Short mmCIF file of C-alpha atoms and ligand atoms in Angstrom, two decimals:
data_model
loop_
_atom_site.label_atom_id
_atom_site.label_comp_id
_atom_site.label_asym_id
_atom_site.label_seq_id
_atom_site.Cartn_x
_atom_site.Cartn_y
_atom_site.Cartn_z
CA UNK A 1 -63.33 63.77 -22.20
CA UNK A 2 -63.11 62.04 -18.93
CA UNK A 3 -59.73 63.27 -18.23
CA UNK A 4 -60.72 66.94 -19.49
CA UNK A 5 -63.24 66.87 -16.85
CA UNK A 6 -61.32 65.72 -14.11
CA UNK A 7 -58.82 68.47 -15.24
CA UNK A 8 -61.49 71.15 -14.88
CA UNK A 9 -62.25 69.44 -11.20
CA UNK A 10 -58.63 69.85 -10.02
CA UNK A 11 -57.81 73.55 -11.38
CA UNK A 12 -60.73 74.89 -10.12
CA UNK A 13 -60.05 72.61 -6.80
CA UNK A 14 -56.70 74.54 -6.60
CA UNK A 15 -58.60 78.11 -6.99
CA UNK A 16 -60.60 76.94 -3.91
CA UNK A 17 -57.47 75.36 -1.99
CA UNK A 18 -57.62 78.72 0.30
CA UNK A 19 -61.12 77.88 0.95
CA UNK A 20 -62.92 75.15 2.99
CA UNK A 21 -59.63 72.66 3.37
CA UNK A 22 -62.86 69.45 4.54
CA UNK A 23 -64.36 70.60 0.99
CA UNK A 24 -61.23 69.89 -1.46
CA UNK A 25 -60.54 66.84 0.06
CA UNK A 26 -63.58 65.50 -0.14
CA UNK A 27 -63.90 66.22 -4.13
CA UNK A 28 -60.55 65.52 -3.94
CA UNK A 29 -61.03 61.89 -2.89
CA UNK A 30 -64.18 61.81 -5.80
CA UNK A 31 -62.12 62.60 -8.00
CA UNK A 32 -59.39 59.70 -7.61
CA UNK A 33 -62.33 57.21 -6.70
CA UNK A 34 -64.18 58.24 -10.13
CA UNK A 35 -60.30 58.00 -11.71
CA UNK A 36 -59.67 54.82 -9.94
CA UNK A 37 -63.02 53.48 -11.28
CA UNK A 38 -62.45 54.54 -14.61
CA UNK A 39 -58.83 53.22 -15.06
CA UNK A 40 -60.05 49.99 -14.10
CA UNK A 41 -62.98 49.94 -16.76
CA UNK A 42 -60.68 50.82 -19.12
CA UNK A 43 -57.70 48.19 -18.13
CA UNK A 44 -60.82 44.78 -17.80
CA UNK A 45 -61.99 46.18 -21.18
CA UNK A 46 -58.60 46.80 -22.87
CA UNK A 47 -57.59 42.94 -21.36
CA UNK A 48 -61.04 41.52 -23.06
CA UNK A 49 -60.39 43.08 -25.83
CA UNK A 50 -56.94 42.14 -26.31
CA UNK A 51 -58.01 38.52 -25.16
CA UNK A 52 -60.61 38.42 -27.97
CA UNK A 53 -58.03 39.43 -30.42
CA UNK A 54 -55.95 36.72 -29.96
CA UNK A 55 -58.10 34.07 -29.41
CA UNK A 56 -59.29 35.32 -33.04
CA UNK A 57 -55.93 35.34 -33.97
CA UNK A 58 -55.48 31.44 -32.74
CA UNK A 59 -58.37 30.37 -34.18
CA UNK A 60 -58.06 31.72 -38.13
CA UNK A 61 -54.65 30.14 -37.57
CA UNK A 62 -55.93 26.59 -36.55
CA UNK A 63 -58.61 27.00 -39.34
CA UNK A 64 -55.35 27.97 -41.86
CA UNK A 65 -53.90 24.70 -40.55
CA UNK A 66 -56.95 22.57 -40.99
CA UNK A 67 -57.63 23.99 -44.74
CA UNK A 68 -54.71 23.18 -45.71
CA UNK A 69 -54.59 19.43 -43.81
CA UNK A 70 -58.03 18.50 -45.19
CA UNK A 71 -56.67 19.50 -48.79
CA UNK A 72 -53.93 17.25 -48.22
CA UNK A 73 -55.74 14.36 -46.52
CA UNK A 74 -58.17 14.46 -49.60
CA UNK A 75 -55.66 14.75 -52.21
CA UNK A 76 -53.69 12.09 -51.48
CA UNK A 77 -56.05 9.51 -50.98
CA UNK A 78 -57.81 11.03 -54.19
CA UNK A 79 -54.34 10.66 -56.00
CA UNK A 80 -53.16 7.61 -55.09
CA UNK A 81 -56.47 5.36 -55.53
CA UNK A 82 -56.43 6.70 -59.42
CA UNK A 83 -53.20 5.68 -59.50
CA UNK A 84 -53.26 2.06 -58.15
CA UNK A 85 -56.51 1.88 -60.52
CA UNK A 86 -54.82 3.01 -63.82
CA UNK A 87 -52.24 0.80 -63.13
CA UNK A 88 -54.87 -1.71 -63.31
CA UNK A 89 -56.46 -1.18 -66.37
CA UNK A 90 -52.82 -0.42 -67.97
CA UNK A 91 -51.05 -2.94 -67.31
CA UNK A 92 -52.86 -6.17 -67.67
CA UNK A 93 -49.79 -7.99 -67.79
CA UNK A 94 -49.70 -7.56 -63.80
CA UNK A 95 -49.47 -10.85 -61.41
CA UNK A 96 -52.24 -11.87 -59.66
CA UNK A 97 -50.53 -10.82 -56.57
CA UNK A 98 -49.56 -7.20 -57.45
CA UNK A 99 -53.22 -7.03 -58.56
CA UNK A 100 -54.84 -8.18 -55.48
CA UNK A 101 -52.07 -5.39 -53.73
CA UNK A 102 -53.76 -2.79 -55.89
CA UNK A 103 -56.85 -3.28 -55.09
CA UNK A 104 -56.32 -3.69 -51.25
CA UNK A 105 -54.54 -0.47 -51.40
CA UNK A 106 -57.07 1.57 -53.27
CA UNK A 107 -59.72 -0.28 -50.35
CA UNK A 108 -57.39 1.39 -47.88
CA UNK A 109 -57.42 4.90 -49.26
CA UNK A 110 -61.38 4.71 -49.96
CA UNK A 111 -61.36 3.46 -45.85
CA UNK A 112 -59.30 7.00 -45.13
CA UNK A 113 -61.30 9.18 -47.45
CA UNK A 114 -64.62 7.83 -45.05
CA UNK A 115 -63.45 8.30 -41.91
CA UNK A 116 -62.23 11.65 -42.68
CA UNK A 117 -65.56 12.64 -44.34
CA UNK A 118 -67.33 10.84 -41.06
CA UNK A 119 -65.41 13.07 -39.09
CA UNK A 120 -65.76 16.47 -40.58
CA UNK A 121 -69.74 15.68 -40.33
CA UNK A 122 -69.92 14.43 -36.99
CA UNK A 123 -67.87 17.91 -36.50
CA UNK A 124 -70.27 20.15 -37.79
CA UNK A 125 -73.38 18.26 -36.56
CA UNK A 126 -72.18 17.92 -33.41
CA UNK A 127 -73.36 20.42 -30.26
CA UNK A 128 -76.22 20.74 -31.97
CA UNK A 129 -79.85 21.37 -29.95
CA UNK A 130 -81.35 18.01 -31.44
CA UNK A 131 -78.54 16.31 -30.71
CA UNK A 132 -80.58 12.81 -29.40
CA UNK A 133 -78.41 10.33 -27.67
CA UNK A 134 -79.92 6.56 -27.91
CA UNK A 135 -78.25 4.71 -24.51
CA UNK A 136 -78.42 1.27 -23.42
CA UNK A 137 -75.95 -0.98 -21.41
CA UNK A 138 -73.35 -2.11 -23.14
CA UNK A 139 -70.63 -4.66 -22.43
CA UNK A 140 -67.13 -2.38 -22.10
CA UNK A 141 -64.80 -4.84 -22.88
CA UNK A 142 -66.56 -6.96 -25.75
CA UNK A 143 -67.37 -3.35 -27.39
CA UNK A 144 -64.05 -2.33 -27.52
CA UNK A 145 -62.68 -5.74 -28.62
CA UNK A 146 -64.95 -5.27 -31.67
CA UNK A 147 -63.54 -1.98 -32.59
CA UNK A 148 -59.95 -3.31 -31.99
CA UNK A 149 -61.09 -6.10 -34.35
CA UNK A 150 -62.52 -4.16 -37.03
CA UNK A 151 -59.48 -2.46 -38.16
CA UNK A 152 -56.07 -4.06 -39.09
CA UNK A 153 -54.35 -0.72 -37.81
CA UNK A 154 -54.72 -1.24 -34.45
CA UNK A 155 -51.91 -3.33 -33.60
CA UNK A 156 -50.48 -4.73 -30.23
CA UNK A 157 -53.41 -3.18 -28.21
CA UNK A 158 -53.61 -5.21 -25.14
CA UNK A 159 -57.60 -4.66 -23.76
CA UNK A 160 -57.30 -5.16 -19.68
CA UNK A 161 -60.90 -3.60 -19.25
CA UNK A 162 -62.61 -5.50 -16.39
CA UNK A 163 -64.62 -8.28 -18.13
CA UNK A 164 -68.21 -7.53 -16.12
CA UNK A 165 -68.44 -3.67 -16.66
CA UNK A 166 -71.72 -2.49 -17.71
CA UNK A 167 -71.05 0.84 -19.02
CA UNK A 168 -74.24 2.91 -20.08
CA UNK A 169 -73.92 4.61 -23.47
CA UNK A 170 -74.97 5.48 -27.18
CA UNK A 171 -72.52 3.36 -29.21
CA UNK A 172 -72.74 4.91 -32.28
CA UNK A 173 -70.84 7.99 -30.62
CA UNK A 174 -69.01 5.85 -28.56
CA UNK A 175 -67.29 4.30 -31.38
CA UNK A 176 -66.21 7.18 -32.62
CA UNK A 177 -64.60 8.25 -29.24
CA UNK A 178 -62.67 5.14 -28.77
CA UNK A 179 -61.58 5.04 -32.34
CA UNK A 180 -59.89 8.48 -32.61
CA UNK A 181 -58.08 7.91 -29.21
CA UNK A 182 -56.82 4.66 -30.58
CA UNK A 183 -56.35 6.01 -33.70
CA UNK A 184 -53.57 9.20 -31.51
CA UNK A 185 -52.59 6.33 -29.96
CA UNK A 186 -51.43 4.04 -32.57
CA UNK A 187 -50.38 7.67 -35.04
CA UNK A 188 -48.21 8.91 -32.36
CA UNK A 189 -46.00 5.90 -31.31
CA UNK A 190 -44.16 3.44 -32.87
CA UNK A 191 -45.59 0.37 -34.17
CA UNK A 192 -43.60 -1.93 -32.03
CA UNK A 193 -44.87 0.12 -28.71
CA UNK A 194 -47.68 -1.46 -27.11
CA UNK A 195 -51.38 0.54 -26.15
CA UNK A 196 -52.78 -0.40 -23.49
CA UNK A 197 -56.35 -0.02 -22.10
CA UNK A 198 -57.29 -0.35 -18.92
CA UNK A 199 -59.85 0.77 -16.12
CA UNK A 200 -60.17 1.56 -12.23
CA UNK A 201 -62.83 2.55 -10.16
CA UNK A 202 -63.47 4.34 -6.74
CA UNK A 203 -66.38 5.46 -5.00
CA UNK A 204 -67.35 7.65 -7.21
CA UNK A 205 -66.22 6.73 -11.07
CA UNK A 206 -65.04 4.76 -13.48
CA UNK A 207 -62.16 5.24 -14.92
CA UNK A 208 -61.00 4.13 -18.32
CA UNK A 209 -57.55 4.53 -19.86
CA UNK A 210 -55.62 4.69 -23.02
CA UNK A 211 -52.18 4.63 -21.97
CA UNK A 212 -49.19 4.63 -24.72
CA UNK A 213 -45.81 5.05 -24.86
CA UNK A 214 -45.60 7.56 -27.87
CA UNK A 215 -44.10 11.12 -28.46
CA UNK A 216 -46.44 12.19 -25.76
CA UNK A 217 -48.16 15.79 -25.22
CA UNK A 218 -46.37 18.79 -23.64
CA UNK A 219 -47.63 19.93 -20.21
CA UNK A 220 -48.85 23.20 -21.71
CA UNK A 221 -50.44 21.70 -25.14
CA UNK A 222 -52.67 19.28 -22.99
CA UNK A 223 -55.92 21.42 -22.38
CA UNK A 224 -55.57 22.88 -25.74
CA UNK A 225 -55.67 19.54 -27.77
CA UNK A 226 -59.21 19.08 -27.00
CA UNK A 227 -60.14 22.79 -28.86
CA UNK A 228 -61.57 22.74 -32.39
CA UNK A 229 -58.36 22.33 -35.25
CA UNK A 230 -56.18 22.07 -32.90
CA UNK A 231 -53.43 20.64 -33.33
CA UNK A 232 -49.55 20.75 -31.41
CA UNK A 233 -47.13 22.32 -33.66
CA UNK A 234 -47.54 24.05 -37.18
CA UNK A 235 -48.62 22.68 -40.44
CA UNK A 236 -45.57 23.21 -41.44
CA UNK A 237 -43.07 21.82 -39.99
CA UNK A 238 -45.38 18.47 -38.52
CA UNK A 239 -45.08 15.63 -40.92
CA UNK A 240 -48.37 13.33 -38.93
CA UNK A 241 -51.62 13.78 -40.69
CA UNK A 242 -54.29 14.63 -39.39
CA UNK A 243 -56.98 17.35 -39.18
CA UNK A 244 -57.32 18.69 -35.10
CA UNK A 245 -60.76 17.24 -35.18
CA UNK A 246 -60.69 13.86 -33.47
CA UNK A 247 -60.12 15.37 -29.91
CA UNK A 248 -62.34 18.04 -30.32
CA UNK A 249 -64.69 15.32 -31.55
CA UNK A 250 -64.08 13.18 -28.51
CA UNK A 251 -64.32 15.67 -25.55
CA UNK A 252 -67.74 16.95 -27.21
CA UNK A 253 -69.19 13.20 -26.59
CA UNK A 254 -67.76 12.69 -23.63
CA UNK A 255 -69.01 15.99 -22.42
CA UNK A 256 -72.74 14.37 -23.88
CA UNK A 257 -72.65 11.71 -21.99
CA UNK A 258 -71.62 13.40 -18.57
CA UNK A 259 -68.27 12.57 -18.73
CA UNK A 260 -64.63 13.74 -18.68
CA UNK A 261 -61.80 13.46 -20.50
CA UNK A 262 -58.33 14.32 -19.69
CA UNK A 263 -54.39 14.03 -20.45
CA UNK A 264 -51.71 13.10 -18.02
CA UNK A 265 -47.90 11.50 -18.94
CA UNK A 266 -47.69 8.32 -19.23
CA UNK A 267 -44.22 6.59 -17.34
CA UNK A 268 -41.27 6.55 -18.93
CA UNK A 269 -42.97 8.17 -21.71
CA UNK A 270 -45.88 8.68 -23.72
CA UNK A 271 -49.39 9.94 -23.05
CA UNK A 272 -52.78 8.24 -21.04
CA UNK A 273 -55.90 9.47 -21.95
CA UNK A 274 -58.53 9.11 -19.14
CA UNK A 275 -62.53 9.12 -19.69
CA UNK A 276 -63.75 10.03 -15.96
CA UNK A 277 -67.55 8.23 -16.23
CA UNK A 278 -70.17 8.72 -13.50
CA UNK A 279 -70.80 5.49 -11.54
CA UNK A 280 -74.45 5.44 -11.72
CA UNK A 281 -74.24 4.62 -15.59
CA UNK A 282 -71.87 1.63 -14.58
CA UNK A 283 -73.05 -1.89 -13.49
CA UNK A 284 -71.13 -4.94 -12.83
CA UNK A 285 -72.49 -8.30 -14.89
CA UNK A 286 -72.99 -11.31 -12.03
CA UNK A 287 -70.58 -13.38 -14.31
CA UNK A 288 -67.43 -11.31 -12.97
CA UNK A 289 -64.07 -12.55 -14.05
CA UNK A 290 -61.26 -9.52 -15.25
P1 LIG B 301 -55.07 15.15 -35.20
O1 LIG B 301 -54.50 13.88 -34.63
O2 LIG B 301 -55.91 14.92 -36.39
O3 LIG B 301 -54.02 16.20 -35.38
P2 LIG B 301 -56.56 15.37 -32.73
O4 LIG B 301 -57.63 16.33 -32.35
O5 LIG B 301 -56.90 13.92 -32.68
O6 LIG B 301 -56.07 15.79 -34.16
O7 LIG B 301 -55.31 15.61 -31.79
C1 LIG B 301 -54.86 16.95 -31.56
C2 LIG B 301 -53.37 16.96 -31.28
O8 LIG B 301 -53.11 16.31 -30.04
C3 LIG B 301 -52.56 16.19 -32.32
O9 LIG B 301 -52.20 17.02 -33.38
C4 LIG B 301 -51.35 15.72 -31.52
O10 LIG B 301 -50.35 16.72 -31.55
C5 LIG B 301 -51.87 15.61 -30.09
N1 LIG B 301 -52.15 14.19 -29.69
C6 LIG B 301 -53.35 13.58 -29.66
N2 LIG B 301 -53.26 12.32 -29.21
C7 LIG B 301 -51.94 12.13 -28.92
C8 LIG B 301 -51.19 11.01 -28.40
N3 LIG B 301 -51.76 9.86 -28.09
N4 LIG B 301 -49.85 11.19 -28.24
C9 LIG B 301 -49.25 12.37 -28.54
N5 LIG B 301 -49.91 13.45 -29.04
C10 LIG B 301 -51.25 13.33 -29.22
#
């Protein structure tokens, strides 16, 4: 219609062109600024729109990929524990030891099948309104020593947090931060290749780092890993499990407790994840020793 109009403007423009020369210029110059105007309404419209579309596009994908990684995650524990438990009650010739194997793998798998379930609710409860954070001062370094401790997985993690930090938070969701970047850090590396923790500070925050020496993240992947499902690569052809929920997870405390998180590359290799905290929930205990 638009263009119709401006159609009608310049024909009957050029039946006046013999007329007053000050006049057609002057609609002349409406005319483009009205084009010019419209183009570009058209153009930041079409670019939304296109944007929107593939950020839809992305996101059925990553939802694809976590469907079919949650029915895998759940099978497989699922599967195997019946397994290792029929064997039990089969076979009651078994050794004592091959028994007591059994059953410490079918504690493992019921371990998996709860932290995935923990995770896909903290997921959806998360961001919500009534979301009530309960923080107190905690000791940094003793806290994270008795997540370390809790869990035979995490293996050759050397804690160099500063013994007096005082860091000011709600463990609850604290533990689950520190446990799904220990969790990357321990999935995506060797077990031979050491993780190490580790904090700084200057005027302003406190730093605290989870540095290993894994496949690391590419440059362009290392905003994205922090979005819902995501997760680098396709299901396809990735052989990690895993469900693109514990970073997502992570930032979305973080963010709660008026922090930052980001990637960097680690040297030679790997990946260091860095929780940027706001002084002024940090205090130093008297008894000081790192
Ligand atoms: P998941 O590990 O379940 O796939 P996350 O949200 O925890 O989901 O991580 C998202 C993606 O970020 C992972 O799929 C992985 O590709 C990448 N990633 C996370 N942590 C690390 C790490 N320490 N080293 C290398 N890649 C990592």
């Amino acid at each position: 219609m638009q263009f119709f109009w401006w159609g009608y403007h310049i024909i009957s423009l050029t039946q006046e062109v013999n007329g007053d020369e000050a006049y057609v210029s002057r609609r002349l110059g409406m005319i483009m600024g009205e084009a010019a105007v419209f183009v570009s309404i058209i153009g930041i419209g079409a670019f939304y729109v296109i944007r929107s579309f593939y950020k839809e596009i992305s996101l059925s994908k990553r939802q694809k990929n976590f469907s079919l990684s949650v029915t895998h995650e759940l099978k497989t524990p699922i599967a195997s524990t019946r397994l290792f438990a029929e064997t039990l009650l089969n076979r009651k010739e078994l050794s004592e030891e091959k028994k007591q194997s059994s059953l410490n793998k079918i504690v493992q798998e019921q371990d998996r099948l709860q932290q995935l379930v923990d995770k896909i609710l903290l997921a959806s409860s998360i961001g919500g309104s009534n979301q009530k954070l309960s923080i107190k001062p905690i000791a940094l370094k003793e806290f994270v020593n008795s997540i370390i401790d809790s869990n035979s997985y995490y293996k050759n993690i050397e804690n160099n947090i500063e013994t007096s930090l005082i860091l000011n938070f709600d463990d609850f969701y604290m533990t689950s931060v520190f446990q799904n970047l220990l969790d990357n850090a321990r999935k995506y590396s060797s077990e031979d290749q050491s993780i190490i923790i580790q904090t700084k500070m200057d005027s302003s925050y406190l730093y605290l780092s989870f540095l290993d020496k894994g496949i690391g993240v590419p440059d362009k992947e290392k905003t994205k890993i922090f979005e819902q499902f995501y997760r680098v690569e396709d299901e396809d052809i990735r052989s990690s499990k895993g469900t693109g929920l514990g970073l997502y997870l992570v930032n979305e405390i973080v963010k709660m407790h008026g922090a930052k998180i980001y990637c960097q590359n680690n040297t030679p290799e790997g990946s260091i994840f860095t929780i940027q905290f706001k002084l002024e929930n940090v205090k130093k205990s008297s008894a000081s020793h790192s």
